[in-house]
mmCIF file of C-alpha atoms in Angstrom:
data_model
loop_
_atom_site.group_PDB
_atom_site.id
_atom_site.type_symbol
_atom_site.label_atom_id
_atom_site.label_comp_id
_atom_site.label_asym_id
_atom_site.label_seq_id
_atom_site.Cartn_x
_atom_site.Cartn_y
_atom_site.Cartn_z
ATOM 1 C CA MET A 150 -51.892 130.551 -50.753
ATOM 2 C CA GLU A 151 -54.586 129.159 -48.471
ATOM 3 C CA LYS A 152 -57.403 131.534 -47.580
ATOM 4 C CA THR A 153 -58.511 132.328 -44.047
ATOM 5 C CA CYS A 154 -62.114 131.763 -42.963
ATOM 6 C CA GLU A 155 -62.676 135.527 -43.004
ATOM 7 C CA GLU A 156 -61.423 135.833 -46.584
ATOM 8 C CA SER A 157 -63.542 132.876 -47.630
ATOM 9 C CA LEU A 158 -66.643 134.390 -46.033
ATOM 10 C CA CYS A 159 -66.339 137.457 -48.222
ATOM 11 C CA GLU A 160 -66.071 135.307 -51.344
ATOM 12 C CA SER A 161 -68.751 132.741 -50.557
ATOM 13 C CA GLU A 162 -71.816 134.762 -51.428
ATOM 14 C CA ALA A 163 -73.892 132.738 -53.890
ATOM 15 C CA GLY A 164 -74.986 135.767 -55.814
ATOM 16 C CA GLY A 165 -73.678 137.819 -58.692
ATOM 17 C CA ASN A 166 -70.370 136.010 -59.018
ATOM 18 C CA GLU A 167 -72.070 132.582 -58.904
ATOM 19 C CA ARG A 168 -69.779 131.245 -56.174
ATOM 20 C CA GLY A 169 -71.133 128.071 -54.669
ATOM 21 C CA ILE A 170 -73.278 127.220 -57.687
ATOM 22 C CA ASP A 171 -72.722 123.610 -58.766
ATOM 23 C CA LYS A 172 -71.932 123.691 -62.498
ATOM 24 C CA ARG A 173 -73.540 120.260 -63.045
ATOM 25 C CA THR A 174 -76.904 121.048 -61.460
ATOM 26 C CA GLY A 175 -77.106 124.838 -61.578
ATOM 27 C CA TYR A 176 -78.048 124.900 -57.883
ATOM 28 C CA TYR A 177 -76.192 125.989 -54.771
ATOM 29 C CA SER A 178 -73.825 123.501 -53.121
ATOM 30 C CA HIS A 179 -72.407 123.901 -49.609
ATOM 31 C CA ARG A 180 -69.406 121.778 -50.613
ATOM 32 C CA GLU A 181 -67.156 124.789 -51.259
ATOM 33 C CA ILE A 182 -67.926 126.741 -48.093
ATOM 34 C CA LEU A 183 -67.724 123.641 -45.874
ATOM 35 C CA GLY A 184 -64.371 122.823 -47.449
ATOM 36 C CA TYR A 185 -62.790 125.814 -45.711
ATOM 37 C CA GLY A 186 -63.229 124.158 -42.305
ATOM 38 C CA CYS A 187 -64.592 127.294 -40.631
ATOM 39 C CA LYS A 188 -66.514 127.108 -37.382
ATOM 40 C CA TYR A 189 -69.201 129.475 -38.728
ATOM 41 C CA ASN A 190 -70.424 129.562 -42.321
ATOM 42 C CA ILE A 191 -72.775 132.195 -43.705
ATOM 43 C CA VAL A 192 -74.325 132.011 -47.149
ATOM 44 C CA LEU A 193 -76.099 135.043 -48.572
ATOM 45 C CA SER A 194 -77.933 135.110 -51.875
ATOM 46 C CA GLY A 195 -81.210 135.814 -53.541
ATOM 47 C CA ARG A 196 -84.075 133.368 -53.336
ATOM 48 C CA GLY A 197 -84.154 130.216 -55.373
ATOM 49 C CA PRO A 198 -80.653 128.815 -55.983
ATOM 50 C CA GLY A 199 -81.236 125.850 -53.614
ATOM 51 C CA LYS A 200 -79.519 126.810 -50.366
ATOM 52 C CA THR A 201 -82.219 125.296 -48.140
ATOM 53 C CA TRP A 202 -82.489 122.161 -50.267
ATOM 54 C CA ASP A 203 -78.745 121.533 -50.193
ATOM 55 C CA ALA A 204 -78.441 122.290 -46.465
ATOM 56 C CA ALA A 205 -81.269 119.901 -45.618
ATOM 57 C CA TRP A 206 -79.722 117.164 -47.770
ATOM 58 C CA PHE A 207 -76.354 117.699 -46.074
ATOM 59 C CA PHE A 208 -77.873 117.577 -42.582
ATOM 60 C CA LEU A 209 -79.934 114.493 -43.405
ATOM 61 C CA ASN A 210 -76.622 112.745 -43.980
ATOM 62 C CA VAL A 211 -74.446 113.981 -41.100
ATOM 63 C CA LYS A 212 -74.016 111.947 -37.949
ATOM 64 C CA GLY A 213 -75.838 113.166 -34.904
ATOM 65 C CA PRO A 214 -78.703 115.575 -34.322
ATOM 66 C CA VAL A 215 -79.042 119.060 -35.794
ATOM 67 C CA MET A 216 -80.662 122.209 -34.395
ATOM 68 C CA VAL A 217 -82.722 124.041 -37.035
ATOM 69 C CA LEU A 218 -83.498 127.630 -36.066
ATOM 70 C CA THR A 219 -85.960 129.853 -37.873
ATOM 71 C CA ARG A 220 -86.846 133.451 -37.042
ATOM 72 C CA ILE A 221 -90.534 133.034 -36.181
ATOM 73 C CA LYS A 222 -93.115 130.259 -35.874
ATOM 74 C CA PRO A 223 -94.682 130.753 -39.337
ATOM 75 C CA ASP A 224 -91.198 130.321 -40.863
ATOM 76 C CA MET A 225 -90.700 127.109 -38.884
ATOM 77 C CA MET A 226 -94.114 125.794 -39.917
ATOM 78 C CA HIS A 227 -93.450 126.661 -43.570
ATOM 79 C CA LEU A 228 -90.141 124.777 -43.460
ATOM 80 C CA LEU A 229 -91.735 121.769 -41.758
ATOM 81 C CA ASP A 230 -94.661 121.721 -44.184
ATOM 82 C CA SER A 231 -92.531 120.276 -46.959
ATOM 83 C CA PHE A 232 -89.174 119.544 -45.297
ATOM 84 C CA LEU A 233 -88.789 115.959 -46.519
ATOM 85 C CA ASN A 234 -90.791 116.202 -49.753
ATOM 86 C CA PRO A 235 -87.893 116.912 -52.137
ATOM 87 C CA TYR A 236 -85.951 113.927 -50.803
ATOM 88 C CA LEU A 237 -88.676 111.285 -50.983
ATOM 89 C CA GLU A 238 -88.150 110.716 -54.701
ATOM 90 C CA GLY A 239 -84.449 111.533 -54.998
ATOM 91 C CA ASP A 240 -82.852 112.875 -58.164
ATOM 92 C CA ASP A 241 -79.910 112.200 -60.479
ATOM 93 C CA ASN A 242 -77.415 112.921 -57.684
ATOM 94 C CA HIS A 243 -79.262 111.657 -54.590
ATOM 95 C CA ASP A 244 -80.998 108.430 -53.628
ATOM 96 C CA ALA A 245 -84.559 108.711 -52.366
ATOM 97 C CA ILE A 246 -85.117 108.498 -48.629
ATOM 98 C CA ASP A 247 -87.791 106.415 -46.928
ATOM 99 C CA GLY A 248 -90.180 108.939 -45.368
ATOM 100 C CA SER A 249 -91.754 106.282 -43.139
ATOM 101 C CA ARG A 250 -88.538 106.240 -41.088
ATOM 102 C CA PHE A 251 -89.190 109.840 -39.956
ATOM 103 C CA LYS A 252 -91.648 110.913 -37.260
ATOM 104 C CA LEU A 253 -92.423 114.450 -36.141
ATOM 105 C CA LYS A 254 -93.402 115.246 -32.554
ATOM 106 C CA GLY A 255 -94.030 118.552 -30.838
ATOM 107 C CA SER A 256 -95.953 121.767 -31.329
ATOM 108 C CA ALA A 257 -95.527 125.189 -32.875
ATOM 109 C CA GLU A 258 -95.433 126.642 -29.362
ATOM 110 C CA ASP A 259 -92.660 124.397 -28.010
ATOM 111 C CA GLY A 260 -90.876 123.422 -31.213
ATOM 112 C CA TYR A 261 -90.640 120.078 -32.955
ATOM 113 C CA VAL A 262 -88.336 117.108 -32.964
ATOM 114 C CA MET A 263 -88.034 115.029 -36.112
ATOM 115 C CA TYR A 264 -87.019 111.464 -35.330
ATOM 116 C CA PHE A 265 -85.216 109.148 -37.726
ATOM 117 C CA ASP A 266 -85.636 105.476 -36.780
ATOM 118 C CA GLU A 267 -86.851 106.652 -33.339
ATOM 119 C CA ILE A 268 -83.656 108.666 -32.744
ATOM 120 C CA PRO A 269 -83.890 112.499 -32.539
ATOM 121 C CA LYS A 270 -82.400 113.934 -35.740
ATOM 122 C CA PHE A 271 -83.703 117.520 -36.118
ATOM 123 C CA PHE A 272 -84.705 119.933 -33.364
ATOM 124 C CA PHE A 273 -86.822 122.674 -34.934
ATOM 125 C CA ARG A 274 -87.001 125.841 -32.860
ATOM 126 C CA THR A 275 -87.523 129.545 -33.419
ATOM 127 C CA ILE A 276 -85.142 132.256 -32.334
ATOM 128 C CA SER A 277 -88.025 133.752 -30.338
ATOM 129 C CA GLN A 278 -87.910 130.613 -28.143
ATOM 130 C CA VAL A 279 -84.393 131.438 -26.963
ATOM 131 C CA ASN A 280 -85.264 131.450 -23.250
ATOM 132 C CA ALA A 281 -86.861 128.006 -23.483
ATOM 133 C CA ILE A 282 -83.993 126.695 -25.624
ATOM 134 C CA LYS A 283 -81.455 127.700 -22.959
ATOM 135 C CA GLN A 284 -83.316 125.517 -20.435
ATOM 136 C CA GLU A 285 -83.598 122.431 -22.666
ATOM 137 C CA ASN A 286 -81.294 119.440 -22.514
ATOM 138 C CA PHE A 287 -80.190 118.583 -26.032
ATOM 139 C CA PRO A 288 -78.161 115.531 -27.036
ATOM 140 C CA LYS A 289 -74.480 115.928 -26.235
ATOM 141 C CA ASP A 290 -73.505 114.867 -29.767
ATOM 142 C CA MET A 291 -75.348 117.799 -31.383
ATOM 143 C CA ALA A 292 -72.609 119.446 -33.435
ATOM 144 C CA TRP A 293 -74.580 121.487 -35.978
ATOM 145 C CA VAL A 294 -76.867 124.499 -35.759
ATOM 146 C CA TRP A 295 -78.566 125.540 -38.994
ATOM 147 C CA VAL A 296 -80.108 129.014 -38.971
ATOM 148 C CA GLU A 297 -82.626 129.209 -41.807
ATOM 149 C CA GLU A 298 -83.345 132.873 -42.320
ATOM 150 C CA PHE A 299 -84.674 135.028 -45.095
ATOM 151 C CA VAL A 300 -83.301 138.566 -44.977
ATOM 152 C CA PRO A 301 -85.138 140.913 -47.342
ATOM 153 C CA ILE A 302 -82.603 143.136 -49.039
ATOM 154 C CA ALA A 303 -84.078 146.337 -50.433
#
């Protein structure tokens, strides 16, 4: 029996039951959760299994631009500080990317745009910039919003 998106959400936590962990690499893979075809996908887990790495790799390879939302400016700056680094050398499962094809423009105050071959690919914004975001004109082919958030669980 096929599962609904709601049922899949409950089962897609990459935590104690190891759902979403790629058996070959030992790291998280979005392949399973994206396979359900849901409009919204939420992944919750502890730190370290590779959720950000896998999401960035996925979004580097999708057509069209992507909105990347972080909670606050320091989170955005931390993400930008090493965003492309893991992909410049590649690994056993991924070819290396050419970092010279990417350019970053913007500011912490207004957000950043990362261009790939002079075409806007990633729009980095913070949730605290919501009023400014509502007034911006983004590309009409933007089909993905990635919310990168750390939620401390006590």
